[in-house]
PDB file of C-alpha atoms in Angstrom:
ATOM      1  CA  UNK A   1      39.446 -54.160  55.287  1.00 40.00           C
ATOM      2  CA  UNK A   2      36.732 -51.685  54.323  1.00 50.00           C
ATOM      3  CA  UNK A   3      35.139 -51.915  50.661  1.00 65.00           C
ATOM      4  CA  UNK A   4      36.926 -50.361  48.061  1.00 73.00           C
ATOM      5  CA  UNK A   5      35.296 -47.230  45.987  1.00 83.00           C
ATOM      6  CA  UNK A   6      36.327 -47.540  42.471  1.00 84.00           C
ATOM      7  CA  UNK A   7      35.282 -45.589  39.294  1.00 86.00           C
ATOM      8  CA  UNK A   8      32.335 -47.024  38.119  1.00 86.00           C
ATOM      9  CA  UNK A   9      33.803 -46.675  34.215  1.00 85.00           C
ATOM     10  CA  UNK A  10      37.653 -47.736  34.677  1.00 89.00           C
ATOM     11  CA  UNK A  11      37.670 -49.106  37.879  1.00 88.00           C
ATOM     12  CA  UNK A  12      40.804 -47.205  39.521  1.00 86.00           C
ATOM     13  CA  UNK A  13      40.330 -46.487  43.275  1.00 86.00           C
ATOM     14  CA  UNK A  14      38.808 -43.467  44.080  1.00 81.00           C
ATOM     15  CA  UNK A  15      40.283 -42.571  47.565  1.00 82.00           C
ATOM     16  CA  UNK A  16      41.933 -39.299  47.696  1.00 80.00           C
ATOM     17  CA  UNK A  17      40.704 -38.325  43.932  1.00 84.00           C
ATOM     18  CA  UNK A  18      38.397 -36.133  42.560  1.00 85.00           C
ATOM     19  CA  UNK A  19      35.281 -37.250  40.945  1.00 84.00           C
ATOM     20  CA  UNK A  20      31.759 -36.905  40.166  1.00 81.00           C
ATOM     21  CA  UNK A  21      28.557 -38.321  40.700  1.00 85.00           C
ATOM     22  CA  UNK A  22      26.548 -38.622  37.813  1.00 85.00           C
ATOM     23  CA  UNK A  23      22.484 -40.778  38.356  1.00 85.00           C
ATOM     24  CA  UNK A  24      24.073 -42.310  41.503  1.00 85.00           C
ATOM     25  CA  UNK A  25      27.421 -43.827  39.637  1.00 87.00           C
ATOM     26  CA  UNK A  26      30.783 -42.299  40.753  1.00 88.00           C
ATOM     27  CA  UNK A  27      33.359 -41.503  38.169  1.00 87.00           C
ATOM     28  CA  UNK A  28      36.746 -40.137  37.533  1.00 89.00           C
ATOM     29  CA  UNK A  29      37.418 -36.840  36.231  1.00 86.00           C
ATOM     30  CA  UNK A  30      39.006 -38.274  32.952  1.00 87.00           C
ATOM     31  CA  UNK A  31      36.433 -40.827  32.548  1.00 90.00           C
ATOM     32  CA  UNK A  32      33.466 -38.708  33.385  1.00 87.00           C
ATOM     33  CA  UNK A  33      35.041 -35.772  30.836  1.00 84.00           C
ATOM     34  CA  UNK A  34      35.452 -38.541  27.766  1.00 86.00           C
ATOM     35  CA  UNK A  35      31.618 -40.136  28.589  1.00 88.00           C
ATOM     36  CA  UNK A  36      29.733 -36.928  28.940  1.00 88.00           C
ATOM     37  CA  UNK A  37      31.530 -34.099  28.714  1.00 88.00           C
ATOM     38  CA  UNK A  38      30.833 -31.287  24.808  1.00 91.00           C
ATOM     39  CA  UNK A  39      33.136 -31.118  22.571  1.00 91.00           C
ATOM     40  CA  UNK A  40      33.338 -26.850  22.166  1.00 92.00           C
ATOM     41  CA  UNK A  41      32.194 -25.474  18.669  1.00 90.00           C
ATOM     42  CA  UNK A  42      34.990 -23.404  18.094  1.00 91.00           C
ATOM     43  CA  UNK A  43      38.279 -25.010  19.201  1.00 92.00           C
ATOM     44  CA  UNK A  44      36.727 -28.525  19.049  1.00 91.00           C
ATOM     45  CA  UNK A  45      38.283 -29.493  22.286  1.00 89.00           C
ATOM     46  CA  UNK A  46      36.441 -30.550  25.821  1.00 89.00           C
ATOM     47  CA  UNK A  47      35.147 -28.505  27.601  1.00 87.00           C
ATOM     48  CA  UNK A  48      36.289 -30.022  31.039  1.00 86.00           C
ATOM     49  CA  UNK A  49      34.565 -30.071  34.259  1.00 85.00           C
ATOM     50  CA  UNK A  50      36.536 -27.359  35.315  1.00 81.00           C
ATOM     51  CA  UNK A  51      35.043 -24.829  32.607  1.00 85.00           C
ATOM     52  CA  UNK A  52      31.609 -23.062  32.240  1.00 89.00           C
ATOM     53  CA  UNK A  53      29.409 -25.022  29.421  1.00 88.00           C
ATOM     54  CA  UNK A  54      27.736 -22.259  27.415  1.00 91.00           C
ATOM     55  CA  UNK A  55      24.867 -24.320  24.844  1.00 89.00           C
ATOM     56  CA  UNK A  56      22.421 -22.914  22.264  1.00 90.00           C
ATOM     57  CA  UNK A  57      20.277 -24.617  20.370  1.00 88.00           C
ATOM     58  CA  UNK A  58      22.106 -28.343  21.136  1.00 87.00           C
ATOM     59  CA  UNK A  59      25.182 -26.566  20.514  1.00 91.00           C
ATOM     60  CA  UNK A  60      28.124 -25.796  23.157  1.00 93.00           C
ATOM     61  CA  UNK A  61      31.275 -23.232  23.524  1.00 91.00           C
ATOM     62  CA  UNK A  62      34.136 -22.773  26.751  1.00 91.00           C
ATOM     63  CA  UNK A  63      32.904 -19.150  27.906  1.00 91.00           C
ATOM     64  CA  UNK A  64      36.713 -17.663  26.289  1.00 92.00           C
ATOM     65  CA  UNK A  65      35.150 -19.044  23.017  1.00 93.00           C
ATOM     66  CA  UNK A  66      32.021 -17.760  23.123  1.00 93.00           C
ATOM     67  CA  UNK A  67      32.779 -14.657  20.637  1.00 93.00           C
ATOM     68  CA  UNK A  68      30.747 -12.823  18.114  1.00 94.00           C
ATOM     69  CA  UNK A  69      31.977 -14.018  15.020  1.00 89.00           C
ATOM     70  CA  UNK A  70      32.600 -10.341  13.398  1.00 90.00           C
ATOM     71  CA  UNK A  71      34.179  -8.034  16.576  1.00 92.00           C
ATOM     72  CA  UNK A  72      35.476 -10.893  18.648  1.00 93.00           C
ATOM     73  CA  UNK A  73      34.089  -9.732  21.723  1.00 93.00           C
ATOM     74  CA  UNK A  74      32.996 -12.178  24.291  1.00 91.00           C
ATOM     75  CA  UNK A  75      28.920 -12.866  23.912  1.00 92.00           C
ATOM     76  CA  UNK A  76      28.481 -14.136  27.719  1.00 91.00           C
ATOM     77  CA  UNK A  77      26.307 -11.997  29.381  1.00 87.00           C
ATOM     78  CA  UNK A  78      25.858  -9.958  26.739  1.00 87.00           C
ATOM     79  CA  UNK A  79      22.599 -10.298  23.921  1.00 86.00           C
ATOM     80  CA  UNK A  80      22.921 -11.760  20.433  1.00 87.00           C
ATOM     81  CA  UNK A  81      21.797 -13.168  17.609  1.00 85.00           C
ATOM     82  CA  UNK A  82      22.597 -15.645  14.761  1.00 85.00           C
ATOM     83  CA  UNK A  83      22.992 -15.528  10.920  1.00 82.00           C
ATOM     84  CA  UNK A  84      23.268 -19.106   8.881  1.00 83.00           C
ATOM     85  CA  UNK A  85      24.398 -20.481  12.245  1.00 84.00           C
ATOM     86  CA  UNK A  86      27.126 -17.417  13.049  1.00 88.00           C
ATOM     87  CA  UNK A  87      26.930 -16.385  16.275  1.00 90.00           C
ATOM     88  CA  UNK A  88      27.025 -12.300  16.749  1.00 90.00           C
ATOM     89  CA  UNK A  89      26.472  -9.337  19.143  1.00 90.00           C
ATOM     90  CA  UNK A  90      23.540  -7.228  18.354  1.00 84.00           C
ATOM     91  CA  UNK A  91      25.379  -4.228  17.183  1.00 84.00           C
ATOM     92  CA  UNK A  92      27.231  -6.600  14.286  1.00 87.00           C
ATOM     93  CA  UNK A  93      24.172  -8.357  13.285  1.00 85.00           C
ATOM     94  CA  UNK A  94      22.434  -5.309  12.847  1.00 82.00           C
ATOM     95  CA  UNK A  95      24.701  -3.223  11.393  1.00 81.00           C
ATOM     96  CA  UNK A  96      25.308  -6.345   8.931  1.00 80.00           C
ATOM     97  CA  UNK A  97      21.628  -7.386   8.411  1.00 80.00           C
ATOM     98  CA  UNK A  98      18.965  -4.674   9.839  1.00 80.00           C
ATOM     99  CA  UNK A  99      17.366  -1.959   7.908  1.00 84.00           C
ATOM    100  CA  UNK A 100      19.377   1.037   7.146  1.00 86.00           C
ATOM    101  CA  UNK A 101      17.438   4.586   7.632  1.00 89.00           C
ATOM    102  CA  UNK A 102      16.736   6.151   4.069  1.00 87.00           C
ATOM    103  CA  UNK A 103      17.169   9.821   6.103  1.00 88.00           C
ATOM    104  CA  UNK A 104      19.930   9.459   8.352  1.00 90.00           C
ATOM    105  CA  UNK A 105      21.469   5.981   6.631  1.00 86.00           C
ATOM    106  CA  UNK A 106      22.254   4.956  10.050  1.00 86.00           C
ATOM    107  CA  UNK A 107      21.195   1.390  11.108  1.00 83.00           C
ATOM    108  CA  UNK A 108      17.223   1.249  12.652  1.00 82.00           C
ATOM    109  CA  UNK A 109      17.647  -1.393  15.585  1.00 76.00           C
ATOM    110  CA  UNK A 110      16.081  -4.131  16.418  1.00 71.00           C
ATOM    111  CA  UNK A 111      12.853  -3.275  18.552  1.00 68.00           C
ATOM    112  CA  UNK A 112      12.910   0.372  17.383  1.00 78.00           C
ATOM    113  CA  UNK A 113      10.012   1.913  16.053  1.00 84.00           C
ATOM    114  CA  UNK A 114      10.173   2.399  11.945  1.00 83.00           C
ATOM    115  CA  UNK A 115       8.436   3.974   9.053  1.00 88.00           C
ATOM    116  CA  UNK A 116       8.060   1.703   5.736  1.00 87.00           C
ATOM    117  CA  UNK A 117       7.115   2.807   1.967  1.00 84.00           C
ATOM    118  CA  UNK A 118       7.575   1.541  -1.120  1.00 82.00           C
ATOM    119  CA  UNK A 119      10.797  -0.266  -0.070  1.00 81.00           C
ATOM    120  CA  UNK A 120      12.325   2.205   2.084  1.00 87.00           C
ATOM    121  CA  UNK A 121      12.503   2.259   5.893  1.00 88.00           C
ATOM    122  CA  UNK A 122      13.252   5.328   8.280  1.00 90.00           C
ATOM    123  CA  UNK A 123      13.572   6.334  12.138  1.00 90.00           C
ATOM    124  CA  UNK A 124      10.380   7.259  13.171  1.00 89.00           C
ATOM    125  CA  UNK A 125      12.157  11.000  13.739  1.00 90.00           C
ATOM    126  CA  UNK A 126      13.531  10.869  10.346  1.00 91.00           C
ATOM    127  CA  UNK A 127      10.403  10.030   8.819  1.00 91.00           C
ATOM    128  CA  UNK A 128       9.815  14.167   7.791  1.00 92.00           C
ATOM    129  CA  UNK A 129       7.376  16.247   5.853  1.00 93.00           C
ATOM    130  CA  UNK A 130      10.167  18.273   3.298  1.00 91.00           C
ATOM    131  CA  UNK A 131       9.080  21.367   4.020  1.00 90.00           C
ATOM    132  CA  UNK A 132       8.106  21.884   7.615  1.00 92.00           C
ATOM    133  CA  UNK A 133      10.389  19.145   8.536  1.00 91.00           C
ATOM    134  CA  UNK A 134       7.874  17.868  11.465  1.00 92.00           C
ATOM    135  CA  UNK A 135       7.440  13.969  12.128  1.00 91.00           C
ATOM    136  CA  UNK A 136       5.097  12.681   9.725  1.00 89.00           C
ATOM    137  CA  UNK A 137       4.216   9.814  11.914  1.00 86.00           C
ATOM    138  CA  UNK A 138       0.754   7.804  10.722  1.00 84.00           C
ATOM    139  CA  UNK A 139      -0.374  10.808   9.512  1.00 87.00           C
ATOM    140  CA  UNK A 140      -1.369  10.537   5.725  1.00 85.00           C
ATOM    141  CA  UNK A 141       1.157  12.200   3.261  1.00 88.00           C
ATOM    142  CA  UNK A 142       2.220  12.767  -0.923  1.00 86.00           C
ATOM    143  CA  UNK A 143       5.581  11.616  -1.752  1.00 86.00           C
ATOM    144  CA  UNK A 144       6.523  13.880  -5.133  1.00 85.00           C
ATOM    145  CA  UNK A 145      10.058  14.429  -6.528  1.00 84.00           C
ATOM    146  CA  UNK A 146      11.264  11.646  -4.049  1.00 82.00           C
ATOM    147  CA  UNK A 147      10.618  13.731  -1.164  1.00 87.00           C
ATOM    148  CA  UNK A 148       7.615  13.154   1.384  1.00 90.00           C
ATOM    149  CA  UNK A 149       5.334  16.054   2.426  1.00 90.00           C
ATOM    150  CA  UNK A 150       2.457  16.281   4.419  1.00 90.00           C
ATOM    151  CA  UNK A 151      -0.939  16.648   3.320  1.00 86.00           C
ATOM    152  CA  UNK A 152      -1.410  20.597   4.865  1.00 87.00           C
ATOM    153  CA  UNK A 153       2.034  21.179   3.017  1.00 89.00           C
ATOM    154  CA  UNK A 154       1.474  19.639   0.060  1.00 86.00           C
ATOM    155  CA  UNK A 155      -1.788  21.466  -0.858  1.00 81.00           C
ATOM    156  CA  UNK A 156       0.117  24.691  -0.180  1.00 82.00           C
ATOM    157  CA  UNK A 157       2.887  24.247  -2.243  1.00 83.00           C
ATOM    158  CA  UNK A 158       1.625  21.519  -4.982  1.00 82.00           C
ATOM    159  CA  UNK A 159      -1.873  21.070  -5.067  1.00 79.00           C
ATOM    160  CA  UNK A 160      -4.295  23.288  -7.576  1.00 84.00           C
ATOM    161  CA  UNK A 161      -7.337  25.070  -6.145  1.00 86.00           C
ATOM    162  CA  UNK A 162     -10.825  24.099  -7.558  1.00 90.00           C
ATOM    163  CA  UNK A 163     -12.192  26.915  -9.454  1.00 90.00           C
ATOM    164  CA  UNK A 164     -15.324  26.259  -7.680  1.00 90.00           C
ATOM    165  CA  UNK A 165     -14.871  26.105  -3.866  1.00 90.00           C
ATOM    166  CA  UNK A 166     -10.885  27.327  -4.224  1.00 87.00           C
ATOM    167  CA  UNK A 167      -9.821  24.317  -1.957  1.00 86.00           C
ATOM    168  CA  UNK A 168      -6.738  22.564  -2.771  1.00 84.00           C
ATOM    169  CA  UNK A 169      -7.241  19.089  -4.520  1.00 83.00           C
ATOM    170  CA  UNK A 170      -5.701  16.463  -3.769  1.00 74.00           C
ATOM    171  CA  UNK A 171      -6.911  13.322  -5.620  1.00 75.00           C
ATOM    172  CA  UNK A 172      -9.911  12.955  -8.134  1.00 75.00           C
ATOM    173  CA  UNK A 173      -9.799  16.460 -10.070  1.00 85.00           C
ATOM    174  CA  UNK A 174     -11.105  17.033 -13.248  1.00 89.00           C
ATOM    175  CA  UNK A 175     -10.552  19.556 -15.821  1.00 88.00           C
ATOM    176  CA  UNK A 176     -12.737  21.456 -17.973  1.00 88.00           C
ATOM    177  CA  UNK A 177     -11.646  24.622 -19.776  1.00 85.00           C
ATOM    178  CA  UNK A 178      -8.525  24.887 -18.725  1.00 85.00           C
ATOM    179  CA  UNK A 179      -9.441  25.065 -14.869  1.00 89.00           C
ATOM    180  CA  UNK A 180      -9.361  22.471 -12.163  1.00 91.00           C
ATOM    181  CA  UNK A 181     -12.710  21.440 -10.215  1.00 91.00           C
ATOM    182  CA  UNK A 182     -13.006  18.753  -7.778  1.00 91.00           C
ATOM    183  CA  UNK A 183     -15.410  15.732  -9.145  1.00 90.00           C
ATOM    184  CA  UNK A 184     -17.894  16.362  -6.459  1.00 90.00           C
ATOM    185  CA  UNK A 185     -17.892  20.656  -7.406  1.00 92.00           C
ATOM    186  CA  UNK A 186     -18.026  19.847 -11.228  1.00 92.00           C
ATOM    187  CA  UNK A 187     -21.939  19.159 -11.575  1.00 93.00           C
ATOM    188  CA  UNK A 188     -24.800  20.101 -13.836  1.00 93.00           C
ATOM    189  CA  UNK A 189     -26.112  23.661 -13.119  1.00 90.00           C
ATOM    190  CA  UNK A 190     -29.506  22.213 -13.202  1.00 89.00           C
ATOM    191  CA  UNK A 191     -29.870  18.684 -11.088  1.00 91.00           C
ATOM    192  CA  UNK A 192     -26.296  19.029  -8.980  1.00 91.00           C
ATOM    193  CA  UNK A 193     -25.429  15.557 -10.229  1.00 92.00           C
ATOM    194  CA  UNK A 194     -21.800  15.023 -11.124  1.00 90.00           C
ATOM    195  CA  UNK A 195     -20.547  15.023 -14.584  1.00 88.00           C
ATOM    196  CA  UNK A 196     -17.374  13.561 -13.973  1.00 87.00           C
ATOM    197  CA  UNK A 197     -17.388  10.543 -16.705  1.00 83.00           C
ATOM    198  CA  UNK A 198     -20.641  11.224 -18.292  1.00 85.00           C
ATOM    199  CA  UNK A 199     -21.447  13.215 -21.038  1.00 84.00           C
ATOM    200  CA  UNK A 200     -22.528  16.995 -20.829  1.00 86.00           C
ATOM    201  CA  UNK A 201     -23.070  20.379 -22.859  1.00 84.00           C
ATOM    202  CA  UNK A 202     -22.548  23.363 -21.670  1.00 84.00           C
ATOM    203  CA  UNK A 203     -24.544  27.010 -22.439  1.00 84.00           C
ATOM    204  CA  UNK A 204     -23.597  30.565 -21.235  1.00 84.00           C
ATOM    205  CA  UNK A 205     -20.221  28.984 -19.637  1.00 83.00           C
ATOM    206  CA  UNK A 206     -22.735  26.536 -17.209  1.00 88.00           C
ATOM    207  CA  UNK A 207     -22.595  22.799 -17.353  1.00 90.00           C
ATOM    208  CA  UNK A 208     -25.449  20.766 -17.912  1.00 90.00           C
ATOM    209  CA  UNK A 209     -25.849  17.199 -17.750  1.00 89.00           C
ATOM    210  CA  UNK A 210     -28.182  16.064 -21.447  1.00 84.00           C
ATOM    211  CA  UNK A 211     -31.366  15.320 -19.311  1.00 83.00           C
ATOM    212  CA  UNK A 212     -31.353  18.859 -17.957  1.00 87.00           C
ATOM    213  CA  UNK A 213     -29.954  20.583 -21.207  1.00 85.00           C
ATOM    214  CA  UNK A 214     -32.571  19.433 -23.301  1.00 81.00           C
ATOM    215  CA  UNK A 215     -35.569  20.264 -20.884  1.00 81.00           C
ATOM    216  CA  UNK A 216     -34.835  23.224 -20.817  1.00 83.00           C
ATOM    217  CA  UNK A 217     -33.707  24.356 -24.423  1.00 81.00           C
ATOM    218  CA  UNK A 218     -34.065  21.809 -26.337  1.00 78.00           C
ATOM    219  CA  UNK A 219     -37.250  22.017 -29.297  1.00 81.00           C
ATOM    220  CA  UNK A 220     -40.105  19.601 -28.470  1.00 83.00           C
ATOM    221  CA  UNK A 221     -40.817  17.164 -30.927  1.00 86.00           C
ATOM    222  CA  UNK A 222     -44.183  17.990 -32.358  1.00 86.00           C
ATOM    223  CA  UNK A 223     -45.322  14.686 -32.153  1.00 87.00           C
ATOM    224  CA  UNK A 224     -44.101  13.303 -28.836  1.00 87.00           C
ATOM    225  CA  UNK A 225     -43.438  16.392 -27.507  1.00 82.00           C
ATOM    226  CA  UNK A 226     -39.788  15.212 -25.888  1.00 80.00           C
ATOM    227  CA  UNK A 227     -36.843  16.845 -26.474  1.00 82.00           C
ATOM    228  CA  UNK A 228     -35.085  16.685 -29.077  1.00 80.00           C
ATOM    229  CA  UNK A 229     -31.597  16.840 -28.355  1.00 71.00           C
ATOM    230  CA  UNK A 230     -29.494  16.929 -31.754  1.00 64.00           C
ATOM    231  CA  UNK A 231     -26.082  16.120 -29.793  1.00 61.00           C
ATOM    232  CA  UNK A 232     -23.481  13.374 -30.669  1.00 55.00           C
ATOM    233  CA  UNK A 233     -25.076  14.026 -34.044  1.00 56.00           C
ATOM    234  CA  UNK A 234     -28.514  12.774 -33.433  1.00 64.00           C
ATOM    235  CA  UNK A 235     -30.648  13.390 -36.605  1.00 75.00           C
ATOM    236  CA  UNK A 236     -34.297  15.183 -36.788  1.00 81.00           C
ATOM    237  CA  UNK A 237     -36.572  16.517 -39.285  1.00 83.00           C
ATOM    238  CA  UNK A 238     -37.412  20.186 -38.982  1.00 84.00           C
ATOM    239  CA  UNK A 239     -40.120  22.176 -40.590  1.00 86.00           C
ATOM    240  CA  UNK A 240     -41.835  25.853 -40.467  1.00 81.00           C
ATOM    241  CA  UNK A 241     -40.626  26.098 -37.170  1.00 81.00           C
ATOM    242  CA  UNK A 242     -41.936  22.831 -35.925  1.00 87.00           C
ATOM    243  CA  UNK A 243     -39.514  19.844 -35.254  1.00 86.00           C
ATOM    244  CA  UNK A 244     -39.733  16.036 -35.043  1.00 87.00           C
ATOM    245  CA  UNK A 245     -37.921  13.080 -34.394  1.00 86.00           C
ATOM    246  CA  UNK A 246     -36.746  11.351 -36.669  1.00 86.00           C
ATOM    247  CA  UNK A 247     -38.610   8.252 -35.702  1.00 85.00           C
ATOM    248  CA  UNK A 248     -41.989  10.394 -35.125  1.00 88.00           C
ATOM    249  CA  UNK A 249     -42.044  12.127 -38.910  1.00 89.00           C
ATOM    250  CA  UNK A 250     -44.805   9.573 -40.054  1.00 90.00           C
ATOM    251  CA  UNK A 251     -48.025  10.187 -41.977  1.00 90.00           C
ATOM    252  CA  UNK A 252     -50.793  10.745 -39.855  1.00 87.00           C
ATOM    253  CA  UNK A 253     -52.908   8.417 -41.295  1.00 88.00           C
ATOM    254  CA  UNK A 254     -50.980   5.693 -42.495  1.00 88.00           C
ATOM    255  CA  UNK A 255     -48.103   6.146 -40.490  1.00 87.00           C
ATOM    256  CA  UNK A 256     -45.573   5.686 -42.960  1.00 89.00           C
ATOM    257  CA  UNK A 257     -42.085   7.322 -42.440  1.00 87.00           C
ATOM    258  CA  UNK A 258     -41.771  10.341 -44.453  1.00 87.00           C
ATOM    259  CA  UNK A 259     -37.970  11.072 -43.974  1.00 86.00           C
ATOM    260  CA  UNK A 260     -36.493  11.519 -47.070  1.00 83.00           C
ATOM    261  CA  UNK A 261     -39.655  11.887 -48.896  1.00 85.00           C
ATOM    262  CA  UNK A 262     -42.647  14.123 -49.968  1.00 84.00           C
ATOM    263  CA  UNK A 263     -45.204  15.217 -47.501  1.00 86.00           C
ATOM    264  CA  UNK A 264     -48.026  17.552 -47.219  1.00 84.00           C
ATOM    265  CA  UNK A 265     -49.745  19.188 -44.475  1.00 84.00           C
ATOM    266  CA  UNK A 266     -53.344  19.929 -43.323  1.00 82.00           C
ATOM    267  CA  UNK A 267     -53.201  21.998 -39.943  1.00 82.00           C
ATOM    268  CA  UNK A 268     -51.057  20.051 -37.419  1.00 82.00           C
ATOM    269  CA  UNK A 269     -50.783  16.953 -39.465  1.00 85.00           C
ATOM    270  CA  UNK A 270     -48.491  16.191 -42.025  1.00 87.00           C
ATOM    271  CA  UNK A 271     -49.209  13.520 -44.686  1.00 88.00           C
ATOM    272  CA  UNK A 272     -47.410  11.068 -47.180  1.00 88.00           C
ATOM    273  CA  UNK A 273     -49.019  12.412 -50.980  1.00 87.00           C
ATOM    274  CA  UNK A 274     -51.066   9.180 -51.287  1.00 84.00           C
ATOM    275  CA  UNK A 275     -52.885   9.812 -48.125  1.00 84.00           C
ATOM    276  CA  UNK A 276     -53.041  13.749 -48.795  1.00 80.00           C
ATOM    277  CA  UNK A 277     -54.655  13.331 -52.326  1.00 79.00           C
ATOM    278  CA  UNK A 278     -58.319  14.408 -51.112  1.00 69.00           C
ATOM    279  CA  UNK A 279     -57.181  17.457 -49.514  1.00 65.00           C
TER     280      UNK A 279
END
């Protein structure tokens, strides 16, 4: 009598049945399918030995229930994607869940190339310059009135010309009279630096930073010989044509202040009366 070959779980006989092998032990299709077989997400069932095992991520469908879970249509050979554990074909997912084209307002897929700014997203053919409706690209560009122009467009149709060089400008202008300059073509007459943010005079319609202004028409004081400015209200003491600081009008000899007081003078000097008494 030859030795019998049972299933290794229930121990029926073997001979003339199906059954697998599974780390060497034989067993029967029914015992095999209730120790090791997946239960399928969707239906719940088995999924017998008999029917493709699809898994993801520790989970498992039959193939007929492997279905994206907006269209319905079958996700087996065919790409996807998942959403709080939803299961769907590209097309749904993005359509549901991808960036929508501010241009066009058709979905930008996955992979595609897109533009981004402040919040909004477009094709990179969408992504236009208003006016001579060419791709923008990485080029730089001036969004104005919700509509995005390039920078050669812009200037021609926005931007004011500097009264100076009569280029466009673009960022950083500054006005004076009534007229646009750019910061770097609004300087002192005199030194070139900019006046942009510092303070300035002007003579004969040029524009002089103080430094330059006052050497060349501002009085000398006739004690330090500096300039003597009088802007912003500065004070000074003035006198048969000669002019002084009002930190320099001192006597001579005793060098007391004289502003707001009696003086005389002998030449060039000028003297408080006690000191000028023996003249």
């Amino acid at each position: 009598m030859g030795e019998r070959y049972d299933c290794t779980h229930c121990k029926e006989s073997l001979y003339g049945q199906k059954y697998i092998l599974r780390e060497d032990k034989q067993h029967c299709i029914k015992c095999y399918e209730e120790l090791f077989s997946n239960n399928c997400e969707v239906c719940q069932k088995i999924i017998g030995c008999t029917s493709k095992d699809l898994s993801y991520k520790d989970r498992h469908w039959h193939s007929e229930c492997f279905l994206c879970i907006k269209c319905q249509r079958s996700l087996v050979d065919r790409p996807f994607a998942t959403k709080d554990e939803m299961l769907m074909c590209t097309e749904c997912y993005c359509n549901e869940y991808s960036a929508k084209c501010h241009a066009c307002l058709k979905t930008i897929m996955p992979g595609s190339k897109k533009m981004e700014h402040k919040g909004n997203n477009w094709h990179e053919n969408c992504f236009t310059c208003n006016r001579c409706q060419q791709p923008i690209g990485t080029r730089s560009f001036v969004l104005k009135d919700a509509n995005n122009y390039c920078l050669p467009c812009y200037e021609k149709q926005f931007a004011l010309q500097c009264v100076h060089c009569k280029k466009p400008i673009t960022t950083g202008g500054v006005n004076y009279r009534d007229q646009p300059w750019h910061k770097e073509c609004f300087v002192c007459i005199g030194c070139k630096q900019q006046l942009a943010g510092q303070r300035f005079t002007s003579r004969d319609d040029f524009a002089y930073c103080l430094d330059c202004f006052c050497n060349l028409f501002a009085k000398k004081c006739a004690y330090c010989t500096t300039p003597i400015s009088g802007l912003g209200g500065s004070k000074y003491i003035s006198f048969e044509h000669r002019q002084w600081h009002n930190d320099c009008f001192n006597c001579k000899k005793c060098s007391v202040s004289l502003v707001g007081r009696g003086f005389l003078t002998c030449k060039d000097d000028i003297l408080c009366p006690d000191c000028g008494k023996d003249i």
